XYZ file of N, CA, C and O in Angstrom:
276
model
N 0.825 -1.184 0.000
C 0.000 0.000 0.000
C 0.873 1.253 0.000
O 1.884 1.289 0.672
N 0.440 2.266 -0.722
C 1.187 3.522 -0.730
C 0.427 4.562 0.070
O -0.799 4.600 0.069
N 1.178 5.395 0.733
C 0.562 6.483 1.508
C 0.172 7.597 0.556
O 0.898 7.931 -0.378
N -1.001 8.161 0.778
C -1.436 9.296 -0.037
C -1.264 10.573 0.767
O -1.514 10.608 1.966
N -0.820 11.590 0.103
C -0.602 12.875 0.744
C -1.834 13.750 0.545
O -2.352 13.839 -0.575
N -2.299 14.368 1.617
C -3.447 15.273 1.519
C -3.036 16.532 0.756
O -1.954 17.084 0.974
N -3.884 16.959 -0.137
C -3.626 18.173 -0.905
C -4.233 19.350 -0.158
O -5.407 19.322 0.212
N -3.424 20.381 0.072
C -3.923 21.568 0.752
C -4.730 22.411 -0.231
O -4.266 22.704 -1.328
N -5.930 22.786 0.163
C -6.780 23.619 -0.679
C -6.956 24.967 -0.007
O -7.223 25.051 1.196
N -6.811 26.028 -0.783
C -6.957 27.391 -0.287
C -7.190 28.315 -1.474
O -6.988 27.935 -2.627
N -7.602 29.527 -1.195
C -7.785 30.548 -2.228
C -6.631 31.536 -2.133
O -5.869 31.524 -1.169
N -6.513 32.394 -3.112
C -5.562 33.498 -3.032
C -6.319 34.796 -3.262
O -7.289 34.842 -4.024
N -5.877 35.860 -2.586
C -6.524 37.157 -2.778
C -5.898 37.857 -3.978
O -5.029 37.296 -4.655
N -6.322 39.077 -4.253
C -5.844 39.790 -5.437
C -4.367 40.142 -5.337
O -3.748 40.457 -6.344
N -3.782 40.067 -4.130
C -2.351 40.312 -3.949
C -1.541 39.021 -4.010
O -0.325 39.042 -3.879
N -2.227 37.887 -4.154
C -1.550 36.605 -4.234
C -1.314 35.936 -2.892
O -0.639 34.925 -2.817
N -1.861 36.502 -1.801
C -1.694 35.919 -0.479
C -2.705 34.803 -0.240
O -3.845 34.868 -0.703
N -2.274 33.817 0.508
C -3.102 32.645 0.821
C -4.251 33.023 1.748
O -4.075 33.735 2.724
N -5.448 32.507 1.420
C -6.646 32.681 2.240
C -7.237 31.289 2.457
O -7.476 30.554 1.497
N -7.442 30.925 3.714
C -7.909 29.579 4.047
C -9.382 29.381 3.694
O -10.163 30.345 3.651
N -9.768 28.136 3.451
C -11.163 27.797 3.186
C -12.038 28.284 4.342
O -11.667 28.155 5.503
N -13.156 28.883 4.016
C -14.095 29.374 5.016
C -13.873 30.826 5.404
O -14.762 31.450 5.973
N -12.697 31.389 5.083
C -12.453 32.791 5.410
C -13.229 33.706 4.471
O -13.393 33.403 3.290
N -13.677 34.832 5.007
C -14.391 35.837 4.224
C -13.563 37.109 4.220
O -13.111 37.556 5.271
N -13.357 37.674 3.031
C -12.583 38.908 2.900
C -13.289 39.853 1.936
O -14.212 39.465 1.224
N -12.828 41.087 1.920
C -13.312 42.077 0.959
C -12.436 41.965 -0.287
O -11.229 42.133 -0.213
N -13.045 41.643 -1.428
C -12.315 41.544 -2.689
C -12.610 42.766 -3.545
O -13.733 43.261 -3.575
N -11.596 43.234 -4.259
C -11.749 44.332 -5.208
C -11.515 43.760 -6.598
O -10.414 43.324 -6.917
N -12.562 43.749 -7.435
C -12.480 43.203 -8.785
C -13.163 44.167 -9.741
O -14.310 44.563 -9.525
N -12.468 44.550 -10.792
C -13.014 45.463 -11.805
C -13.588 46.733 -11.193
O -14.663 47.202 -11.583
N -12.902 47.299 -10.207
C -13.329 48.546 -9.590
C -14.480 48.411 -8.608
O -15.004 49.408 -8.133
N -14.892 47.188 -8.309
C -15.993 46.963 -7.370
C -15.471 46.191 -6.167
O -14.606 45.332 -6.287
N -16.029 46.505 -4.994
C -15.658 45.816 -3.764
C -16.851 45.012 -3.270
O -17.985 45.490 -3.284
N -16.596 43.771 -2.848
C -17.663 42.927 -2.306
C -17.052 41.916 -1.353
O -15.855 41.616 -1.422
N -17.887 41.391 -0.445
C -17.433 40.375 0.486
C -17.537 39.015 -0.201
O -18.555 38.704 -0.816
N -16.469 38.233 -0.100
C -16.437 36.912 -0.720
C -15.843 35.905 0.262
O -14.975 36.246 1.060
N -16.326 34.668 0.167
C -15.845 33.599 1.033
C -15.127 32.554 0.190
O -15.591 32.190 -0.890
N -13.997 32.066 0.686
C -13.250 30.991 0.032
C -13.994 29.684 0.277
O -14.181 29.284 1.427
N -14.438 29.033 -0.793
C -15.208 27.792 -0.688
C -14.701 26.784 -1.721
O -13.949 27.136 -2.621
N -15.150 25.555 -1.582
C -14.827 24.512 -2.556
C -16.030 24.304 -3.475
O -17.166 24.324 -3.038
N -15.747 24.093 -4.766
C -16.780 23.771 -5.739
C -16.218 22.708 -6.670
O -15.269 22.976 -7.413
N -16.751 21.517 -6.606
C -16.300 20.387 -7.417
C -14.784 20.201 -7.320
O -14.074 20.148 -8.316
N -14.288 20.146 -6.088
C -12.865 19.928 -5.790
C -11.947 21.063 -6.222
O -10.748 20.870 -6.394
N -12.500 22.248 -6.429
C -11.701 23.408 -6.818
C -12.001 24.552 -5.853
O -13.164 24.919 -5.673
N -10.966 25.147 -5.238
C -11.219 26.310 -4.385
C -11.663 27.494 -5.245
O -11.129 27.724 -6.333
N -12.661 28.225 -4.772
C -13.181 29.367 -5.538
C -13.757 30.403 -4.584
O -13.996 30.132 -3.420
N -13.933 31.623 -5.098
C -14.545 32.707 -4.328
C -16.032 32.753 -4.607
O -16.447 32.713 -5.761
N -16.839 32.865 -3.546
C -18.283 33.014 -3.686
C -18.689 34.332 -3.030
O -18.384 34.567 -1.867
N -19.350 35.181 -3.794
C -19.816 36.466 -3.263
C -20.865 36.206 -2.188
O -21.823 35.474 -2.422
N -20.668 36.816 -1.011
C -21.620 36.629 0.080
C -22.300 37.939 0.478
O -23.324 37.918 1.149
N -21.745 39.073 0.078
C -22.351 40.390 0.315
C -22.054 41.272 -0.894
O -20.992 41.166 -1.506
N -22.974 42.161 -1.208
C -22.795 43.040 -2.373
C -21.725 44.107 -2.157
O -21.128 44.586 -3.108
N -21.510 44.499 -0.914
C -20.499 45.520 -0.606
C -19.672 45.055 0.586
O -20.037 44.100 1.270
N -18.590 45.756 0.841
C -17.734 45.440 1.983
C -18.102 46.325 3.164
O -18.524 47.459 2.977
N -17.913 45.800 4.353
C -18.180 46.572 5.561
C -17.361 47.846 5.551
O -17.861 48.915 5.855
N -16.094 47.759 5.156
C -15.234 48.943 5.139
C -15.752 49.977 4.145
O -15.568 51.168 4.337
N -16.411 49.532 3.072
C -16.967 50.470 2.097
C -18.115 51.258 2.716
O -18.343 52.417 2.372
N -18.847 50.648 3.664
C -19.924 51.360 4.344
C -19.367 52.388 5.322
O -19.941 53.450 5.499
N -18.235 52.077 5.939
C -17.662 52.960 6.945
C -16.943 54.150 6.336
O -17.002 55.247 6.860
N -16.263 53.929 5.242
C -15.515 55.018 4.598
C -15.677 54.908 3.095
O -14.945 54.178 2.438
N -16.665 55.600 2.535
C -16.908 55.491 1.098
C -15.704 55.956 0.288
O -14.948 56.822 0.714
N -15.532 55.353 -0.876
C -14.421 55.709 -1.745
C -14.660 57.104 -2.318
O -15.776 57.441 -2.710
N -13.623 57.930 -2.352
C -13.789 59.279 -2.894
C -14.068 59.236 -4.391
O -13.603 58.332 -5.085
N -14.816 60.212 -4.872
C -15.114 60.278 -6.299
C -13.849 60.632 -7.096
O -13.651 60.176 -8.179
N -13.027 61.503 -6.506
C -11.793 61.904 -7.167
C -10.645 61.751 -6.176
O -10.802 62.013 -4.990
N -9.515 61.335 -6.692
C -8.342 61.211 -5.829
C -7.694 62.582 -5.660
O -7.680 63.384 -6.590
N -7.174 62.875 -4.473
C -6.511 64.169 -4.278
C -5.248 64.258 -5.105
O -4.572 63.257 -5.347
N -4.933 65.436 -5.562
C -3.709 65.670 -6.348
C -2.549 65.878 -5.397
O -2.692 66.535 -4.380
N -1.427 65.321 -5.755
C -0.225 65.477 -4.926
C 0.640 66.595 -5.440
O 0.683 66.908 -6.557
């Protein structure tokens, strides 16, 4: 009999950092922010949107224009 090695499953955020299964983070995609949870779908880790906006977006809305330096 051969020993089988467990495969670690996780997601990555937009910066390439590891996010564990079940964790929920604020993702920024195509200029939009939303809460997403790292989940499994048919043996593939994937992001599932769980809220339309991020909590931080409610607390401090994004400015319409960036300040000039």
